[in-house]
């Protein structure tokens, strides 16, 4: 920002040489977000949000994760101002902006459909927000050149929107929002329309951009892998209610309830019939837990992560031991998945493929279950 | 050997495709040639002939018709025909603008209604055009004639002279044109509004556009193809309109269409009528060309008109 206004585009492009320089020129004041008692219904009986309280730290990569219809997109649209909550308040950077219309919020969105203006060139798309804010042509030119350099858009800037591929559109949509340097950037499933390879690449890139700008990102997705790869923290939503908020490892390793566990991809959930001291009874049999690892008042289900199971090894005396038969084997290259039958129950186990002898269908195996790896999960 | 036979096979394919195309296109092409191209050529040639004693064209070739059209008659120059041209353009522009102003909100309103009501509302827009144009014009005559409540009201407000009536007048012609062509604007605009991408509007709002600017930058460009299509459908027939100015306009409401028609009927001057027709054709093409340019500029280089 220390450049005077009338900088020729070429000079601006030159001065935006390295990324570090770009970062220095745009020092960010990241903003926190606070949602209090947020409620929203559509029509008579569709509850989108049922009292959401949430605090998102400044400069955090925060993900709203949940199945379709869980309220995550509604929440994002309320942050953008595109949806009005029935009840509750929204604070960004400590200021209540619940009643501020979208065009007066320093919040920008990357839309799921990208929503690029088809009648404008890429350059005009990028400059749109700046133009609406009344910035000068020279300033717009300089920032477009800067953001083009930053997101490696290169010659795309001169193209028309309909000449771009999906991945390119995605980057333009991101650049169009970032160029406004908002307090908060919202991303509504921006990667869902892309193929797997490109998606992985952009996941890494998005995360890198967020760290470099240290801007507050709120990301919406239904893909738990994507959420875990990218986020500092995740909120899992279902039925308009936040089920759990935590870091990816907290949410994956210690889900608070069966919904979160299942949504994070866990198959091995077994109902707990009864418990005594550090023992629980399940359909698999009686298993010992490490009670110091457990959260209180979490009862109902026992979660066994497939990757913690050990097949056919020396099992220490204080560990749990189960007997099972291999029902199915899925060879996935780097790892091998076994579907085991234990006491008539299906137990999934995953082993890294380290060149050991693989078990075949029908093999009897002994299964070691370490007490520290067992997690009790609420209903 | 194999190469040449493959080539032959491909040629056979091309030939059969060509033949197929020829058979399917030929009837229509022949029709257009016989009943549009040939008469048009004849009409154009008539414009360059002299006027015979009974109004029929005859040799020698001359530019008299165009001179008369430009206003040079036996008594020197008179601006009558020029007035008619200007009046036609003026009526076309004013009525098209009014149609846009009325149709735009109507089309938008219909798209906001429940889906099951929309066909009915569109039907209500279209239904009047199922009645004969002449009958509708007579309807307006009855509504606007001197002594009718509307005329008395206009009189009381001092808009017209006493006992003048709103009909016959240029105002009545404008009204008739607007009424007649409204459906042709509502339908394409409705189609444009129905496939409006709301995400673009929200993106504009998200990028600091106030509601007014969001309309101009995100809604209006999306409806532009419909708007221009509607303008073509309204302005071109309005420019050549015969019935409405004939019935509602009176002597001072004449438009180009009436001028041309008169030369073929009452005045019996075919060459002048043909010259008038050519003028209308040229004006129409100029108008279309201008709209194409406007459309391309507003539409970001995209072809929006035809």
Coordinates of N, CA, C and O in Angstrom, one line a residue, chain B residues 171-257:
Chain B
X171 N -51.1 10.0 -29.8 CA -51.2 9.4 -28.5 C -51.9 8.0 -28.6 O -51.4 7.0 -28.1
X172 N -53.0 8.0 -29.3 CA -53.8 6.8 -29.4 C -53.0 5.8 -30.2 O -53.0 4.6 -29.9
X173 N -52.2 6.2 -31.2 CA -51.3 5.3 -31.9 C -50.3 4.6 -31.0 O -50.1 3.4 -31.0
X174 N -49.6 5.5 -30.2 CA -48.6 5.0 -29.3 C -49.3 3.9 -28.3 O -48.7 2.9 -28.1
X175 N -50.4 4.3 -27.8 CA -51.1 3.4 -26.9 C -51.4 2.1 -27.6 O -51.2 1.0 -27.0
X176 N -51.9 2.2 -28.8 CA -52.3 1.0 -29.5 C -51.0 0.1 -29.8 O -51.1 -1.1 -29.7
X177 N -49.9 0.8 -30.1 CA -48.7 0.0 -30.4 C -48.2 -0.7 -29.1 O -47.9 -1.9 -29.1
X178 N -48.2 0.0 -28.0 CA -47.7 -0.5 -26.8 C -48.6 -1.7 -26.4 O -48.1 -2.8 -26.1
X179 N -49.9 -1.5 -26.5 CA -50.8 -2.6 -26.1 C -50.6 -3.8 -27.0 O -50.6 -4.9 -26.6
X180 N -50.5 -3.5 -28.3 CA -50.3 -4.6 -29.3 C -49.1 -5.5 -29.1 O -49.1 -6.7 -29.2
X181 N -48.0 -4.8 -28.7 CA -46.7 -5.5 -28.8 C -46.2 -5.9 -27.4 O -45.1 -6.6 -27.3
X182 N -46.9 -5.6 -26.4 CA -46.5 -5.9 -25.0 C -46.1 -7.4 -24.9 O -45.0 -7.7 -24.3
X183 N -46.9 -8.3 -25.3 CA -46.6 -9.8 -25.1 C -45.3 -10.2 -25.7 O -44.6 -11.0 -25.2
X184 N -44.9 -9.5 -26.9 CA -43.7 -9.9 -27.5 C -42.4 -9.5 -26.8 O -41.3 -10.0 -27.0
X185 N -42.6 -8.6 -25.8 CA -41.5 -8.2 -24.9 C -41.5 -9.0 -23.6 O -40.5 -9.5 -23.1
X186 N -42.8 -9.3 -23.1 CA -42.9 -10.0 -21.9 C -42.3 -11.4 -22.0 O -41.6 -11.9 -21.1
X187 N -42.6 -12.1 -23.1 CA -42.2 -13.5 -23.2 C -40.7 -13.7 -23.2 O -40.2 -14.5 -22.4
X188 N -40.0 -13.0 -24.1 CA -38.5 -13.2 -24.0 C -37.9 -12.8 -22.7 O -36.9 -13.4 -22.2
X189 N -38.4 -11.7 -22.1 CA -37.9 -11.2 -20.9 C -38.2 -12.3 -19.8 O -37.4 -12.5 -18.9
X190 N -39.4 -12.8 -19.8 CA -39.7 -13.9 -18.8 C -38.7 -15.0 -18.9 O -38.2 -15.5 -17.9
X191 N -38.4 -15.4 -20.2 CA -37.5 -16.5 -20.4 C -36.1 -16.2 -19.8 O -35.5 -17.0 -19.1
X192 N -35.7 -14.9 -20.0 CA -34.4 -14.5 -19.4 C -34.4 -14.5 -17.9 O -33.5 -14.9 -17.3
X193 N -35.5 -14.0 -17.3 CA -35.6 -13.9 -15.9 C -35.7 -15.3 -15.3 O -35.2 -15.6 -14.2
X194 N -36.3 -16.2 -16.0 CA -36.5 -17.5 -15.4 C -35.2 -18.3 -15.3 O -35.0 -19.0 -14.3
X195 N -34.2 -18.0 -16.2 CA -33.0 -18.7 -16.1 C -31.9 -17.8 -15.5 O -30.7 -18.1 -15.6
X196 N -32.3 -16.8 -14.8 CA -31.4 -15.9 -14.1 C -30.6 -16.6 -13.1 O -31.1 -17.3 -12.2
X197 N -29.3 -16.4 -13.1 CA -28.4 -17.1 -12.1 C -28.3 -16.2 -10.9 O -27.7 -15.2 -10.9
X198 N -29.0 -16.6 -9.8 CA -29.1 -15.8 -8.7 C -27.8 -15.7 -8.0 O -27.5 -14.7 -7.3
X199 N -26.9 -16.7 -8.2 CA -25.6 -16.7 -7.5 C -24.8 -15.5 -8.0 O -24.0 -14.9 -7.2
X200 N -25.0 -15.1 -9.2 CA -24.3 -13.9 -9.7 C -24.7 -12.6 -9.0 O -23.9 -11.8 -8.7
X201 N -26.0 -12.5 -8.7 CA -26.5 -11.4 -8.0 C -25.9 -11.4 -6.6 O -25.5 -10.3 -6.1
X202 N -25.9 -12.5 -6.0 CA -25.3 -12.6 -4.6 C -23.8 -12.3 -4.6 O -23.3 -11.7 -3.7
X203 N -23.2 -12.8 -5.7 CA -21.7 -12.5 -5.8 C -21.5 -11.0 -5.9 O -20.6 -10.4 -5.3
X204 N -22.4 -10.3 -6.7 CA -22.2 -8.9 -6.8 C -22.4 -8.2 -5.4 O -21.7 -7.3 -5.0
X205 N -23.5 -8.6 -4.7 CA -23.7 -8.0 -3.4 C -22.5 -8.3 -2.5 O -22.1 -7.5 -1.7
X206 N -22.0 -9.5 -2.6 CA -20.9 -9.9 -1.7 C -19.7 -9.1 -2.0 O -18.9 -8.8 -1.2
X207 N -19.6 -8.6 -3.3 CA -18.4 -7.8 -3.7 C -18.8 -6.3 -3.7 O -18.5 -5.6 -4.6
X208 N -19.5 -5.9 -2.7 CA -19.8 -4.5 -2.3 C -20.7 -3.8 -3.2 O -20.7 -2.5 -3.2
X209 N -21.5 -4.5 -4.1 CA -22.4 -3.8 -4.9 C -23.7 -3.5 -4.1 O -24.3 -4.4 -3.6
X210 N -24.2 -2.3 -4.1 CA -25.4 -1.9 -3.5 C -26.6 -2.6 -4.3 O -26.3 -3.0 -5.4
X211 N -27.8 -2.6 -3.8 CA -28.8 -3.3 -4.5 C -29.0 -2.7 -5.9 O -29.2 -3.4 -6.9
X212 N -28.9 -1.4 -6.1 CA -29.0 -0.8 -7.4 C -27.9 -1.2 -8.3 O -28.2 -1.6 -9.5
X213 N -26.7 -1.2 -7.8 CA -25.6 -1.6 -8.7 C -25.6 -3.1 -8.9 O -25.2 -3.5 -10.0
X214 N -26.1 -3.8 -8.0 CA -26.2 -5.3 -8.2 C -27.1 -5.5 -9.4 O -26.9 -6.4 -10.2
X215 N -28.2 -4.7 -9.4 CA -29.1 -4.9 -10.5 C -28.4 -4.6 -11.8 O -28.5 -5.4 -12.8
X216 N -27.7 -3.5 -11.9 CA -27.1 -3.1 -13.2 C -26.0 -4.0 -13.6 O -25.8 -4.2 -14.8
X217 N -25.3 -4.5 -12.6 CA -24.1 -5.3 -13.0 C -24.3 -6.8 -13.0 O -23.6 -7.5 -13.6
X218 N -25.4 -7.3 -12.3 CA -25.6 -8.7 -12.3 C -26.9 -9.1 -12.9 O -27.0 -10.2 -13.5
X219 N -28.0 -8.3 -12.7 CA -29.3 -8.7 -13.2 C -29.4 -8.3 -14.7 O -29.7 -9.1 -15.6
X220 N -29.2 -7.0 -14.9 CA -29.5 -6.5 -16.2 C -28.7 -7.2 -17.3 O -29.3 -7.5 -18.4
X221 N -27.4 -7.4 -17.2 CA -26.7 -8.1 -18.2 C -27.2 -9.5 -18.5 O -27.2 -9.9 -19.7
X222 N -27.8 -10.1 -17.5 CA -28.3 -11.5 -17.8 C -29.6 -11.4 -18.5 O -30.0 -12.4 -19.2
X223 N -30.4 -10.3 -18.4 CA -31.6 -10.2 -19.1 C -31.5 -9.5 -20.5 O -32.4 -9.4 -21.2
X224 N -30.3 -9.1 -20.7 CA -30.0 -8.3 -22.0 C -30.4 -9.1 -23.2 O -31.0 -8.5 -24.1
X225 N -30.0 -10.4 -23.4 CA -30.4 -11.1 -24.6 C -31.9 -11.1 -24.8 O -32.4 -10.9 -25.9
X226 N -32.7 -11.3 -23.7 CA -34.1 -11.3 -23.8 C -34.6 -9.9 -24.1 O -35.6 -9.8 -25.0
X227 N -34.0 -8.9 -23.6 CA -34.4 -7.5 -23.8 C -34.2 -7.2 -25.3 O -35.1 -6.6 -25.9
X228 N -33.1 -7.5 -25.8 CA -32.8 -7.2 -27.2 C -33.6 -8.0 -28.2 O -34.1 -7.5 -29.2
X229 N -33.9 -9.3 -27.8 CA -34.7 -10.1 -28.7 C -36.1 -9.5 -28.7 O -36.8 -9.4 -29.7
X230 N -36.6 -9.1 -27.5 CA -37.9 -8.5 -27.4 C -38.0 -7.2 -28.2 O -39.0 -6.9 -28.9
X231 N -36.9 -6.4 -28.2 CA -36.8 -5.2 -28.9 C -37.0 -5.4 -30.4 O -37.7 -4.7 -31.1
X232 N -36.3 -6.4 -30.9 CA -36.4 -6.8 -32.3 C -37.8 -7.2 -32.7 O -38.3 -6.7 -33.7
X233 N -38.4 -8.0 -31.8 CA -39.8 -8.4 -32.0 C -40.8 -7.3 -32.0 O -41.8 -7.4 -32.6
X234 N -40.5 -6.3 -31.2 CA -41.4 -5.2 -31.1 C -41.2 -4.1 -32.1 O -42.1 -3.6 -32.8
X235 N -39.9 -3.6 -32.1 CA -39.6 -2.4 -32.9 C -39.8 -2.6 -34.4 O -40.3 -1.7 -35.1
X236 N -39.4 -3.8 -34.9 CA -39.5 -3.9 -36.4 C -40.9 -3.9 -36.9 O -41.3 -3.2 -37.8
X237 N -41.8 -4.8 -36.3 CA -43.2 -4.7 -36.8 C -43.8 -3.4 -36.4 O -44.7 -2.9 -37.2
X238 N -43.5 -2.8 -35.3 CA -44.1 -1.5 -35.0 C -43.7 -0.4 -36.0 O -44.5 0.4 -36.4
X239 N -42.5 -0.5 -36.5 CA -42.0 0.5 -37.5 C -42.8 0.4 -38.8 O -43.1 1.4 -39.4
X240 N -43.2 -0.8 -39.1 CA -43.9 -1.0 -40.4 C -45.4 -1.1 -40.2 O -46.2 -1.5 -41.1
X241 N -45.9 -0.8 -39.0 CA -47.3 -1.0 -38.6 C -48.3 -0.3 -39.5 O -48.1 0.9 -39.9
X242 N -49.3 -0.9 -39.9 CA -50.3 -0.3 -40.8 C -51.7 -0.1 -40.1 O -52.2 1.0 -40.1
X243 N -52.2 -1.2 -39.5 CA -53.5 -1.1 -39.0 C -53.7 -0.1 -37.9 O -54.7 0.7 -38.0
X244 N -52.8 0.0 -36.9 CA -53.1 0.8 -35.8 C -53.0 2.3 -36.2 O -54.0 3.1 -35.8
X245 N -52.0 2.8 -36.9 CA -52.0 4.2 -37.3 C -53.2 4.5 -38.2 O -53.8 5.6 -38.1
X246 N -53.6 3.6 -39.0 CA -54.7 3.8 -39.9 C -56.0 4.0 -39.2 O -56.7 4.9 -39.5
X247 N -56.2 3.2 -38.1 CA -57.5 3.3 -37.4 C -57.5 4.3 -36.3 O -58.4 5.0 -36.0
X248 N -56.3 4.4 -35.6 CA -56.3 5.2 -34.4 C -55.6 6.6 -34.6 O -55.8 7.5 -33.8
X249 N -54.9 6.7 -35.7 CA -54.1 7.9 -35.9 C -54.8 9.1 -36.5 O -54.5 10.2 -36.3
X250 N -55.8 8.8 -37.4 CA -56.4 9.9 -38.2 C -55.3 10.4 -39.2 O -54.3 9.8 -39.4
X251 N -55.7 11.6 -39.8 CA -54.8 12.1 -40.8 C -53.4 12.5 -40.4 O -52.5 12.3 -41.2
X252 N -53.2 12.9 -39.1 CA -51.9 13.3 -38.7 C -51.1 12.2 -38.1 O -50.0 12.5 -37.5
X253 N -51.7 11.0 -38.1 CA -51.0 9.9 -37.4 C -50.3 9.0 -38.3 O -49.9 7.9 -37.9
X254 N -50.2 9.3 -39.6 CA -49.8 8.3 -40.6 C -48.3 7.9 -40.3 O -47.5 8.7 -40.0
X255 N -48.1 6.6 -40.6 CA -46.7 6.1 -40.5 C -46.3 5.6 -41.9 O -47.1 5.5 -42.8
X256 N -45.0 5.1 -41.9 CA -44.5 4.7 -43.2 C -45.3 3.6 -43.9 O -45.5 3.6 -45.1
X257 N -45.8 2.7 -43.0 CA -46.6 1.6 -43.5 C -47.8 2.1 -44.3 O -48.2 1.5 -45.3

